[in-house]
PDB file of C-alpha atoms in Angstrom:
ATOM      1  CA  MET A   1     -41.778 -22.363  51.350  1.00 39.00           C
ATOM      2  CA  ALA A   2     -39.104 -20.095  50.290  1.00 51.00           C
ATOM      3  CA  PRO A   3     -38.770 -16.615  52.183  1.00 57.00           C
ATOM      4  CA  ALA A   4     -40.895 -13.630  50.182  1.00 79.00           C
ATOM      5  CA  LEU A   5     -38.482 -11.244  48.293  1.00 90.00           C
ATOM      6  CA  THR A   6     -38.662  -7.486  49.292  1.00 95.00           C
ATOM      7  CA  ALA A   7     -35.371  -5.509  48.984  1.00 97.00           C
ATOM      8  CA  GLY A   8     -32.562  -6.587  47.330  1.00 98.00           C
ATOM      9  CA  LEU A   9     -29.283  -5.191  46.593  1.00 98.00           C
ATOM     10  CA  GLY A  10     -26.300  -5.397  44.209  1.00 97.00           C
ATOM     11  CA  LEU A  11     -23.716  -8.175  45.371  1.00 96.00           C
ATOM     12  CA  LYS A  12     -20.151  -6.549  45.461  1.00 94.00           C
ATOM     13  CA  PRO A  13     -16.930  -8.113  45.643  1.00 92.00           C
ATOM     14  CA  GLN A  14     -16.422  -5.286  48.524  1.00 93.00           C
ATOM     15  CA  HIS A  15     -19.452  -5.873  50.859  1.00 95.00           C
ATOM     16  CA  TYR A  16     -18.645  -9.868  50.089  1.00 93.00           C
ATOM     17  CA  ASP A  17     -17.957  -9.875  53.859  1.00 94.00           C
ATOM     18  CA  GLU A  18     -20.923  -8.036  55.026  1.00 96.00           C
ATOM     19  CA  ALA A  19     -23.501  -9.847  52.897  1.00 96.00           C
ATOM     20  CA  LEU A  20     -22.660 -12.820  54.223  1.00 94.00           C
ATOM     21  CA  ARG A  21     -23.008 -11.882  57.244  1.00 94.00           C
ATOM     22  CA  CYS A  22     -26.368  -9.741  56.768  1.00 95.00           C
ATOM     23  CA  THR A  23     -29.779 -11.503  58.173  1.00 92.00           C
ATOM     24  CA  ALA A  24     -31.987  -8.274  57.163  1.00 94.00           C
ATOM     25  CA  PRO A  25     -35.742 -10.300  56.611  1.00 93.00           C
ATOM     26  CA  GLY A  26     -36.629 -10.290  52.749  1.00 94.00           C
ATOM     27  CA  LEU A  27     -32.917  -9.417  51.541  1.00 96.00           C
ATOM     28  CA  TRP A  28     -31.354 -10.576  48.597  1.00 97.00           C
ATOM     29  CA  TRP A  29     -28.772  -9.846  45.988  1.00 98.00           C
ATOM     30  CA  GLU A  30     -28.883  -9.851  42.073  1.00 98.00           C
ATOM     31  CA  VAL A  31     -25.575  -9.857  40.132  1.00 98.00           C
ATOM     32  CA  HIS A  32     -24.329  -9.902  36.878  1.00 97.00           C
ATOM     33  CA  PRO A  33     -24.314 -13.305  35.342  1.00 97.00           C
ATOM     34  CA  GLU A  34     -21.542 -12.633  33.004  1.00 96.00           C
ATOM     35  CA  ASN A  35     -18.998 -12.256  35.937  1.00 95.00           C
ATOM     36  CA  TYR A  36     -19.722 -15.071  37.320  1.00 96.00           C
ATOM     37  CA  LEU A  37     -20.082 -17.884  34.626  1.00 94.00           C
ATOM     38  CA  ALA A  38     -17.013 -19.959  35.090  1.00 85.00           C
ATOM     39  CA  TYR A  39     -16.231 -23.141  36.360  1.00 85.00           C
ATOM     40  CA  GLY A  40     -15.080 -22.960  39.924  1.00 85.00           C
ATOM     41  CA  GLY A  41     -12.703 -20.486  41.685  1.00 90.00           C
ATOM     42  CA  PRO A  42     -13.474 -18.111  44.877  1.00 91.00           C
ATOM     43  CA  ARG A  43     -15.980 -15.625  43.232  1.00 91.00           C
ATOM     44  CA  LEU A  44     -18.191 -18.571  42.085  1.00 94.00           C
ATOM     45  CA  ALA A  45     -17.232 -19.553  45.763  1.00 95.00           C
ATOM     46  CA  TRP A  46     -18.979 -16.549  47.309  1.00 93.00           C
ATOM     47  CA  LEU A  47     -21.975 -16.403  45.673  1.00 96.00           C
ATOM     48  CA  GLU A  48     -22.732 -19.836  46.367  1.00 96.00           C
ATOM     49  CA  ALA A  49     -21.819 -19.007  49.804  1.00 96.00           C
ATOM     50  CA  ILE A  50     -24.508 -16.673  49.471  1.00 96.00           C
ATOM     51  CA  ARG A  51     -27.321 -18.371  48.239  1.00 96.00           C
ATOM     52  CA  ALA A  52     -26.638 -20.988  50.736  1.00 96.00           C
ATOM     53  CA  ARG A  53     -28.414 -17.906  53.061  1.00 94.00           C
ATOM     54  CA  HIS A  54     -30.521 -15.340  50.365  1.00 95.00           C
ATOM     55  CA  PRO A  55     -32.510 -15.845  47.295  1.00 96.00           C
ATOM     56  CA  VAL A  56     -30.248 -14.257  44.699  1.00 97.00           C
ATOM     57  CA  ALA A  57     -31.034 -13.004  40.679  1.00 98.00           C
ATOM     58  CA  LEU A  58     -29.616 -12.502  37.948  1.00 98.00           C
ATOM     59  CA  HIS A  59     -29.237  -9.399  35.422  1.00 98.00           C
ATOM     60  CA  GLY A  60     -27.362 -10.004  32.187  1.00 97.00           C
ATOM     61  CA  VAL A  61     -26.006  -7.649  30.678  1.00 95.00           C
ATOM     62  CA  SER A  62     -24.689  -9.015  27.015  1.00 93.00           C
ATOM     63  CA  LEU A  63     -27.392 -11.298  25.609  1.00 95.00           C
ATOM     64  CA  SER A  64     -27.957  -8.165  23.032  1.00 95.00           C
ATOM     65  CA  LEU A  65     -31.910  -9.511  22.393  1.00 95.00           C
ATOM     66  CA  ALA A  66     -32.244  -6.750  20.079  1.00 92.00           C
ATOM     67  CA  ALA A  67     -29.484  -7.428  17.698  1.00 92.00           C
ATOM     68  CA  ASP A  68     -29.297  -8.968  14.339  1.00 88.00           C
ATOM     69  CA  ALA A  69     -28.395 -12.514  15.333  1.00 90.00           C
ATOM     70  CA  PRO A  70     -29.733 -14.936  18.126  1.00 94.00           C
ATOM     71  CA  PRO A  71     -27.855 -15.175  21.159  1.00 94.00           C
ATOM     72  CA  ASP A  72     -24.435 -16.998  21.673  1.00 93.00           C
ATOM     73  CA  ALA A  73     -25.339 -20.197  21.678  1.00 95.00           C
ATOM     74  CA  ALA A  74     -22.238 -21.140  23.891  1.00 95.00           C
ATOM     75  CA  HIS A  75     -22.877 -18.499  26.763  1.00 95.00           C
ATOM     76  CA  LEU A  76     -26.692 -18.859  26.563  1.00 97.00           C
ATOM     77  CA  ALA A  77     -25.479 -22.338  28.106  1.00 97.00           C
ATOM     78  CA  ARG A  78     -23.159 -21.132  30.559  1.00 97.00           C
ATOM     79  CA  LEU A  79     -25.875 -19.006  31.621  1.00 98.00           C
ATOM     80  CA  ALA A  80     -28.048 -21.974  31.715  1.00 98.00           C
ATOM     81  CA  ALA A  81     -25.220 -23.675  34.051  1.00 97.00           C
ATOM     82  CA  LEU A  82     -24.950 -21.150  36.164  1.00 97.00           C
ATOM     83  CA  ALA A  83     -28.770 -20.512  36.692  1.00 98.00           C
ATOM     84  CA  ARG A  84     -29.084 -24.667  37.448  1.00 97.00           C
ATOM     85  CA  ARG A  85     -26.266 -24.089  39.922  1.00 96.00           C
ATOM     86  CA  VAL A  86     -27.917 -20.701  41.760  1.00 96.00           C
ATOM     87  CA  GLU A  87     -31.435 -21.295  41.442  1.00 97.00           C
ATOM     88  CA  PRO A  88     -32.386 -17.992  40.763  1.00 98.00           C
ATOM     89  CA  ALA A  89     -36.000 -16.176  41.910  1.00 97.00           C
ATOM     90  CA  ILE A  90     -35.467 -13.676  38.853  1.00 98.00           C
ATOM     91  CA  ILE A  91     -33.370 -13.549  35.514  1.00 98.00           C
ATOM     92  CA  SER A  92     -33.031 -10.524  33.926  1.00 98.00           C
ATOM     93  CA  GLU A  93     -32.179  -8.589  30.462  1.00 98.00           C
ATOM     94  CA  HIS A  94     -32.194  -5.334  28.842  1.00 96.00           C
ATOM     95  CA  LEU A  95     -34.749  -3.866  26.127  1.00 93.00           C
ATOM     96  CA  ALA A  96     -30.717  -3.339  24.398  1.00 94.00           C
ATOM     97  CA  TRP A  97     -27.808  -4.661  21.638  1.00 91.00           C
ATOM     98  CA  SER A  98     -24.196  -4.958  22.487  1.00 90.00           C
ATOM     99  CA  THR A  99     -23.470  -6.907  19.618  1.00 86.00           C
ATOM    100  CA  TRP A 100     -23.861  -6.158  15.730  1.00 83.00           C
ATOM    101  CA  GLY A 101     -22.494  -7.861  12.264  1.00 81.00           C
ATOM    102  CA  GLY A 102     -20.089 -10.031  14.943  1.00 80.00           C
ATOM    103  CA  GLN A 103     -18.792  -6.688  16.465  1.00 82.00           C
ATOM    104  CA  TYR A 104     -19.120  -6.260  20.247  1.00 83.00           C
ATOM    105  CA  LEU A 105     -19.796  -3.096  22.089  1.00 81.00           C
ATOM    106  CA  PRO A 106     -19.349  -2.965  25.063  1.00 83.00           C
ATOM    107  CA  ASP A 107     -22.643  -1.114  25.820  1.00 87.00           C
ATOM    108  CA  LEU A 108     -26.493  -1.013  26.394  1.00 91.00           C
ATOM    109  CA  LEU A 109     -28.082   0.653  22.667  1.00 90.00           C
ATOM    110  CA  PRO A 110     -31.264   1.765  21.778  1.00 92.00           C
ATOM    111  CA  PHE A 111     -32.560   0.764  18.312  1.00 94.00           C
ATOM    112  CA  PRO A 112     -35.785   2.341  16.101  1.00 95.00           C
ATOM    113  CA  ARG A 113     -38.694  -0.220  17.337  1.00 97.00           C
ATOM    114  CA  THR A 114     -39.949  -1.267  14.652  1.00 97.00           C
ATOM    115  CA  GLN A 115     -42.038  -4.130  13.203  1.00 97.00           C
ATOM    116  CA  ALA A 116     -38.570  -5.926  12.772  1.00 95.00           C
ATOM    117  CA  ALA A 117     -36.926  -5.083  15.765  1.00 95.00           C
ATOM    118  CA  LEU A 118     -39.804  -6.348  17.397  1.00 97.00           C
ATOM    119  CA  GLN A 119     -39.541 -10.090  15.613  1.00 96.00           C
ATOM    120  CA  ARG A 120     -36.111 -10.272  16.068  1.00 95.00           C
ATOM    121  CA  HIS A 121     -36.522  -9.312  19.915  1.00 96.00           C
ATOM    122  CA  ALA A 122     -39.013 -11.757  20.527  1.00 97.00           C
ATOM    123  CA  ASP A 123     -37.601 -14.773  18.413  1.00 97.00           C
ATOM    124  CA  ASN A 124     -34.620 -13.951  20.655  1.00 97.00           C
ATOM    125  CA  ILE A 125     -36.569 -13.784  24.142  1.00 98.00           C
ATOM    126  CA  ALA A 126     -38.041 -17.283  23.277  1.00 98.00           C
ATOM    127  CA  ARG A 127     -35.184 -18.524  22.038  1.00 97.00           C
ATOM    128  CA  THR A 128     -33.599 -17.559  25.851  1.00 98.00           C
ATOM    129  CA  GLN A 129     -36.358 -18.858  27.464  1.00 98.00           C
ATOM    130  CA  ASP A 130     -36.493 -22.462  25.474  1.00 98.00           C
ATOM    131  CA  VAL A 131     -32.428 -22.635  26.650  1.00 98.00           C
ATOM    132  CA  LEU A 132     -32.982 -21.496  30.239  1.00 98.00           C
ATOM    133  CA  GLN A 133     -36.455 -23.483  31.056  1.00 98.00           C
ATOM    134  CA  ARG A 134     -38.108 -19.905  32.363  1.00 98.00           C
ATOM    135  CA  PRO A 135     -39.455 -17.098  31.132  1.00 98.00           C
ATOM    136  CA  ILE A 136     -36.689 -13.746  31.789  1.00 98.00           C
ATOM    137  CA  ALA A 137     -37.776 -10.171  32.824  1.00 98.00           C
ATOM    138  CA  ILE A 138     -37.460  -7.189  30.035  1.00 98.00           C
ATOM    139  CA  GLU A 139     -35.874  -3.466  31.253  1.00 98.00           C
ATOM    140  CA  ASN A 140     -37.188  -0.491  30.515  1.00 98.00           C
ATOM    141  CA  PRO A 141     -33.763   1.191  28.770  1.00 96.00           C
ATOM    142  CA  THR A 142     -32.212   4.930  29.584  1.00 96.00           C
ATOM    143  CA  HIS A 143     -32.769   7.421  26.694  1.00 96.00           C
ATOM    144  CA  TYR A 144     -29.928  10.267  26.127  1.00 96.00           C
ATOM    145  CA  LEU A 145     -30.650  10.619  22.575  1.00 94.00           C
ATOM    146  CA  HIS A 146     -33.996  11.009  20.283  1.00 95.00           C
ATOM    147  CA  ILE A 147     -34.546   8.097  17.909  1.00 94.00           C
ATOM    148  CA  ASP A 148     -36.447   8.249  14.582  1.00 94.00           C
ATOM    149  CA  GLY A 149     -38.411   5.552  13.144  1.00 95.00           C
ATOM    150  CA  HIS A 150     -40.191   4.237  15.764  1.00 96.00           C
ATOM    151  CA  ASP A 151     -43.672   2.072  15.184  1.00 97.00           C
ATOM    152  CA  TRP A 152     -43.994   1.484  18.831  1.00 97.00           C
ATOM    153  CA  LEU A 153     -44.540   3.746  21.736  1.00 97.00           C
ATOM    154  CA  GLU A 154     -41.987   1.752  24.338  1.00 98.00           C
ATOM    155  CA  THR A 155     -44.367   0.838  26.610  1.00 98.00           C
ATOM    156  CA  GLU A 156     -46.404  -0.572  23.841  1.00 98.00           C
ATOM    157  CA  PHE A 157     -43.902  -2.389  22.280  1.00 98.00           C
ATOM    158  CA  LEU A 158     -43.136  -3.972  25.694  1.00 98.00           C
ATOM    159  CA  ALA A 159     -46.307  -5.328  26.197  1.00 98.00           C
ATOM    160  CA  GLU A 160     -46.431  -7.019  22.999  1.00 98.00           C
ATOM    161  CA  LEU A 161     -43.097  -9.004  23.504  1.00 98.00           C
ATOM    162  CA  VAL A 162     -45.183  -9.957  26.820  1.00 98.00           C
ATOM    163  CA  ARG A 163     -47.993 -11.316  24.972  1.00 98.00           C
ATOM    164  CA  ARG A 164     -46.058 -12.632  22.553  1.00 98.00           C
ATOM    165  CA  THR A 165     -43.538 -14.554  24.999  1.00 98.00           C
ATOM    166  CA  GLY A 166     -44.714 -14.380  28.094  1.00 98.00           C
ATOM    167  CA  CYS A 167     -41.733 -12.823  29.798  1.00 98.00           C
ATOM    168  CA  ALA A 168     -41.923 -10.506  32.163  1.00 98.00           C
ATOM    169  CA  LEU A 169     -40.682  -7.053  32.804  1.00 98.00           C
ATOM    170  CA  LEU A 170     -38.283  -5.292  34.934  1.00 98.00           C
ATOM    171  CA  LEU A 171     -39.523  -2.262  35.325  1.00 98.00           C
ATOM    172  CA  ASP A 172     -36.216   0.254  36.009  1.00 98.00           C
ATOM    173  CA  VAL A 173     -37.962   3.743  37.577  1.00 98.00           C
ATOM    174  CA  ASN A 174     -34.927   5.529  37.594  1.00 98.00           C
ATOM    175  CA  ASN A 175     -34.562   4.871  33.538  1.00 98.00           C
ATOM    176  CA  VAL A 176     -38.028   6.355  34.039  1.00 98.00           C
ATOM    177  CA  HIS A 177     -37.061   9.191  35.602  1.00 98.00           C
ATOM    178  CA  ILE A 178     -33.935  10.343  33.219  1.00 98.00           C
ATOM    179  CA  SER A 179     -35.328   9.504  29.951  1.00 98.00           C
ATOM    180  CA  ALA A 180     -38.372  11.813  30.260  1.00 98.00           C
ATOM    181  CA  ASN A 181     -36.124  14.080  31.529  1.00 98.00           C
ATOM    182  CA  ASN A 182     -34.009  13.578  28.714  1.00 98.00           C
ATOM    183  CA  LEU A 183     -36.313  12.964  25.777  1.00 97.00           C
ATOM    184  CA  GLY A 184     -38.966  15.983  27.476  1.00 97.00           C
ATOM    185  CA  PHE A 185     -41.518  13.604  28.008  1.00 98.00           C
ATOM    186  CA  ASP A 186     -44.341  12.802  31.247  1.00 98.00           C
ATOM    187  CA  ALA A 187     -42.751  10.253  33.570  1.00 98.00           C
ATOM    188  CA  GLN A 188     -46.043   9.771  35.510  1.00 98.00           C
ATOM    189  CA  ALA A 189     -47.722   9.223  32.035  1.00 98.00           C
ATOM    190  CA  TYR A 190     -45.434   6.796  30.920  1.00 98.00           C
ATOM    191  CA  LEU A 191     -46.127   4.301  34.129  1.00 98.00           C
ATOM    192  CA  ASP A 192     -49.471   5.049  33.443  1.00 97.00           C
ATOM    193  CA  ALA A 193     -49.576   3.178  30.549  1.00 98.00           C
ATOM    194  CA  PHE A 194     -46.901   0.834  31.337  1.00 98.00           C
ATOM    195  CA  PRO A 195     -47.904  -3.072  31.469  1.00 98.00           C
ATOM    196  CA  LEU A 196     -47.117  -2.909  34.951  1.00 98.00           C
ATOM    197  CA  HIS A 197     -49.655  -6.547  35.009  1.00 97.00           C
ATOM    198  CA  ALA A 198     -46.095  -8.175  33.787  1.00 98.00           C
ATOM    199  CA  VAL A 199     -43.281  -6.538  36.382  1.00 98.00           C
ATOM    200  CA  ALA A 200     -41.467  -8.765  38.202  1.00 98.00           C
ATOM    201  CA  GLU A 201     -39.087  -6.274  39.522  1.00 98.00           C
ATOM    202  CA  ILE A 202     -38.200  -3.534  40.080  1.00 98.00           C
ATOM    203  CA  HIS A 203     -35.138  -1.200  39.913  1.00 98.00           C
ATOM    204  CA  LEU A 204     -33.919   1.619  42.219  1.00 98.00           C
ATOM    205  CA  ALA A 205     -30.733   3.751  41.311  1.00 98.00           C
ATOM    206  CA  GLY A 206     -29.413   6.667  41.573  1.00 97.00           C
ATOM    207  CA  HIS A 207     -27.751   9.142  38.803  1.00 97.00           C
ATOM    208  CA  HIS A 208     -26.073  12.309  38.135  1.00 96.00           C
ATOM    209  CA  ALA A 209     -26.574  15.564  35.942  1.00 96.00           C
ATOM    210  CA  ASP A 210     -23.436  15.651  32.670  1.00 94.00           C
ATOM    211  CA  PRO A 211     -20.811  17.567  33.596  1.00 95.00           C
ATOM    212  CA  VAL A 212     -21.313  19.822  30.155  1.00 95.00           C
ATOM    213  CA  HIS A 213     -25.047  20.056  29.639  1.00 96.00           C
ATOM    214  CA  GLY A 214     -26.096  20.081  33.509  1.00 95.00           C
ATOM    215  CA  ASP A 215     -29.559  19.337  34.248  1.00 95.00           C
ATOM    216  CA  THR A 216     -30.679  18.869  30.680  1.00 96.00           C
ATOM    217  CA  LEU A 217     -28.761  15.770  30.343  1.00 97.00           C
ATOM    218  CA  LEU A 218     -28.693  13.002  33.596  1.00 96.00           C
ATOM    219  CA  ILE A 219     -26.799   9.985  33.433  1.00 96.00           C
ATOM    220  CA  ASP A 220     -27.729   6.489  34.298  1.00 95.00           C
ATOM    221  CA  SER A 221     -24.833   6.338  36.494  1.00 96.00           C
ATOM    222  CA  HIS A 222     -25.585   4.438  39.852  1.00 95.00           C
ATOM    223  CA  ASP A 223     -22.858   6.094  41.156  1.00 95.00           C
ATOM    224  CA  ALA A 224     -25.355   7.941  43.838  1.00 97.00           C
ATOM    225  CA  PRO A 225     -28.578   7.278  46.046  1.00 97.00           C
ATOM    226  CA  VAL A 226     -31.771   7.095  44.834  1.00 98.00           C
ATOM    227  CA  ALA A 227     -33.127  10.618  44.490  1.00 98.00           C
ATOM    228  CA  PRO A 228     -36.411  11.937  45.702  1.00 98.00           C
ATOM    229  CA  ALA A 229     -38.061  12.467  43.040  1.00 98.00           C
ATOM    230  CA  VAL A 230     -37.037   8.272  41.963  1.00 98.00           C
ATOM    231  CA  TRP A 231     -38.554   7.164  45.339  1.00 98.00           C
ATOM    232  CA  ALA A 232     -41.798   9.427  44.597  1.00 98.00           C
ATOM    233  CA  LEU A 233     -42.279   7.592  41.533  1.00 98.00           C
ATOM    234  CA  TYR A 234     -41.940   4.284  42.714  1.00 98.00           C
ATOM    235  CA  GLU A 235     -44.355   4.832  45.428  1.00 97.00           C
ATOM    236  CA  ARG A 236     -46.903   5.816  42.853  1.00 96.00           C
ATOM    237  CA  VAL A 237     -45.964   2.651  41.254  1.00 98.00           C
ATOM    238  CA  LEU A 238     -46.897   0.516  44.271  1.00 97.00           C
ATOM    239  CA  ALA A 239     -49.536   2.020  44.704  1.00 96.00           C
ATOM    240  CA  ARG A 240     -51.079   0.467  41.489  1.00 96.00           C
ATOM    241  CA  THR A 241     -49.146  -3.353  41.558  1.00 96.00           C
ATOM    242  CA  GLY A 242     -48.466  -3.539  45.463  1.00 95.00           C
ATOM    243  CA  PRO A 243     -45.245  -5.171  46.694  1.00 96.00           C
ATOM    244  CA  VAL A 244     -42.758  -6.068  43.772  1.00 97.00           C
ATOM    245  CA  PRO A 245     -39.142  -7.391  44.971  1.00 97.00           C
ATOM    246  CA  THR A 246     -36.902  -4.268  44.450  1.00 98.00           C
ATOM    247  CA  LEU A 247     -33.294  -3.774  44.070  1.00 98.00           C
ATOM    248  CA  ILE A 248     -31.309  -0.895  45.027  1.00 98.00           C
ATOM    249  CA  GLU A 249     -28.634  -0.679  42.517  1.00 97.00           C
ATOM    250  CA  ARG A 250     -25.086   0.962  43.004  1.00 96.00           C
ATOM    251  CA  ASP A 251     -22.131   0.737  40.978  1.00 94.00           C
ATOM    252  CA  ASP A 252     -19.771   2.800  41.558  1.00 93.00           C
ATOM    253  CA  HIS A 253     -18.867   5.431  44.592  1.00 95.00           C
ATOM    254  CA  LEU A 254     -20.258   2.535  46.635  1.00 95.00           C
ATOM    255  CA  PRO A 255     -20.640   3.424  50.008  1.00 96.00           C
ATOM    256  CA  ALA A 256     -19.788   2.263  53.400  1.00 96.00           C
ATOM    257  CA  PHE A 257     -22.177  -1.515  53.819  1.00 97.00           C
ATOM    258  CA  SER A 258     -24.240  -0.059  56.299  1.00 96.00           C
ATOM    259  CA  GLU A 259     -25.348   3.063  54.277  1.00 96.00           C
ATOM    260  CA  GLN A 260     -26.327   1.209  51.652  1.00 96.00           C
ATOM    261  CA  LEU A 261     -28.196  -1.438  53.891  1.00 97.00           C
ATOM    262  CA  ALA A 262     -29.919   1.743  55.138  1.00 97.00           C
ATOM    263  CA  GLU A 263     -30.914   2.748  51.974  1.00 97.00           C
ATOM    264  CA  ARG A 264     -32.318  -0.689  50.834  1.00 97.00           C
ATOM    265  CA  ASP A 265     -34.309  -1.241  54.397  1.00 97.00           C
ATOM    266  CA  GLN A 266     -36.308   2.751  52.818  1.00 97.00           C
ATOM    267  CA  ALA A 267     -37.041   0.584  50.102  1.00 97.00           C
ATOM    268  CA  HIS A 268     -38.532  -2.580  52.134  1.00 97.00           C
ATOM    269  CA  HIS A 269     -40.234  -0.235  54.290  1.00 96.00           C
ATOM    270  CA  ALA A 270     -42.523   0.576  51.868  1.00 96.00           C
ATOM    271  CA  LEU A 271     -42.999  -3.320  50.447  1.00 96.00           C
ATOM    272  CA  THR A 272     -43.566  -4.164  53.549  1.00 93.00           C
ATOM    273  CA  ALA A 273     -46.368  -2.017  54.379  1.00 91.00           C
ATOM    274  CA  MET A 274     -48.492  -2.693  51.577  1.00 75.00           C
ATOM    275  CA  GLN A 275     -51.828  -3.400  52.425  1.00 47.00           C
ATOM    276  CA  PRO A 276     -52.685  -6.982  50.872  1.00 48.00           C
ATOM    277  CA  GLU A 277     -55.530  -5.617  48.771  1.00 38.00           C
ATOM    278  CA  ALA A 278     -53.380  -3.093  47.541  1.00 34.00           C
ATOM    279  CA  ALA A 279     -51.659  -6.314  45.375  1.00 34.00           C
ATOM    280  CA  ALA A 280     -54.547  -6.043  42.520  1.00 31.00           C
ATOM    281  CA  CYS A 281     -52.393  -3.985  39.818  1.00 30.00           C
ATOM    282  CA  SER A 282     -55.703  -1.270  38.423  1.00 25.00           C
TER     283      SER A 282
END
């Protein structure tokens, strides 16, 4: 039987040796598959060595599911080959776009949640899942500016994607906190409306205030410890969902491995302390 996932960490090259030796219970690792789509080489060998000891998840950043065209077929084929090779516990992507009109932009960009956008996104998710032969999880985005033209609330848009495609969701609690701060809505009300029954994974991360605008504009920087306000929202989510595999994201200003593991252990203890009867989502 596969080990139960509790809390995981993003796998960084700086920590490969310590990650390989780590035996923390319930630990799993998440990577951006775009860094491992080669057919060989040392990076892929390290990933396979990690996978031999712990479960791995693939968190994509380039499928551009909200774009004006289907995901690149060659990219999808390489992603499917990697998935067959490492048998990830979860594959996830973003509610965003990064390609349009054949041009690539190195960012995860927002869009008006129109009926047309819903259909494009659903079609692209279905195409991706057909190639991968498994459901994927879609992550809620971070918002910095108001966008006009929405036909759907974000929580309703995500719920409809689940209904149409059978996909799962990745709930990034830090994204909720940042977006609520930047756009002026209530984070808890957003989470109360979120389709928690479909959440297969949770992300926690750090952020910082914009150097010009200060706390009125928070940046999803992944370069700091998880903020107390994000931990508080996370605990309220778990009270409704029960244990859900949770990842601590850290992409910059990396601390010592022991510090990252200690933060991961905080999420691990929150998950393992949950009582079985709390697992039903209300």
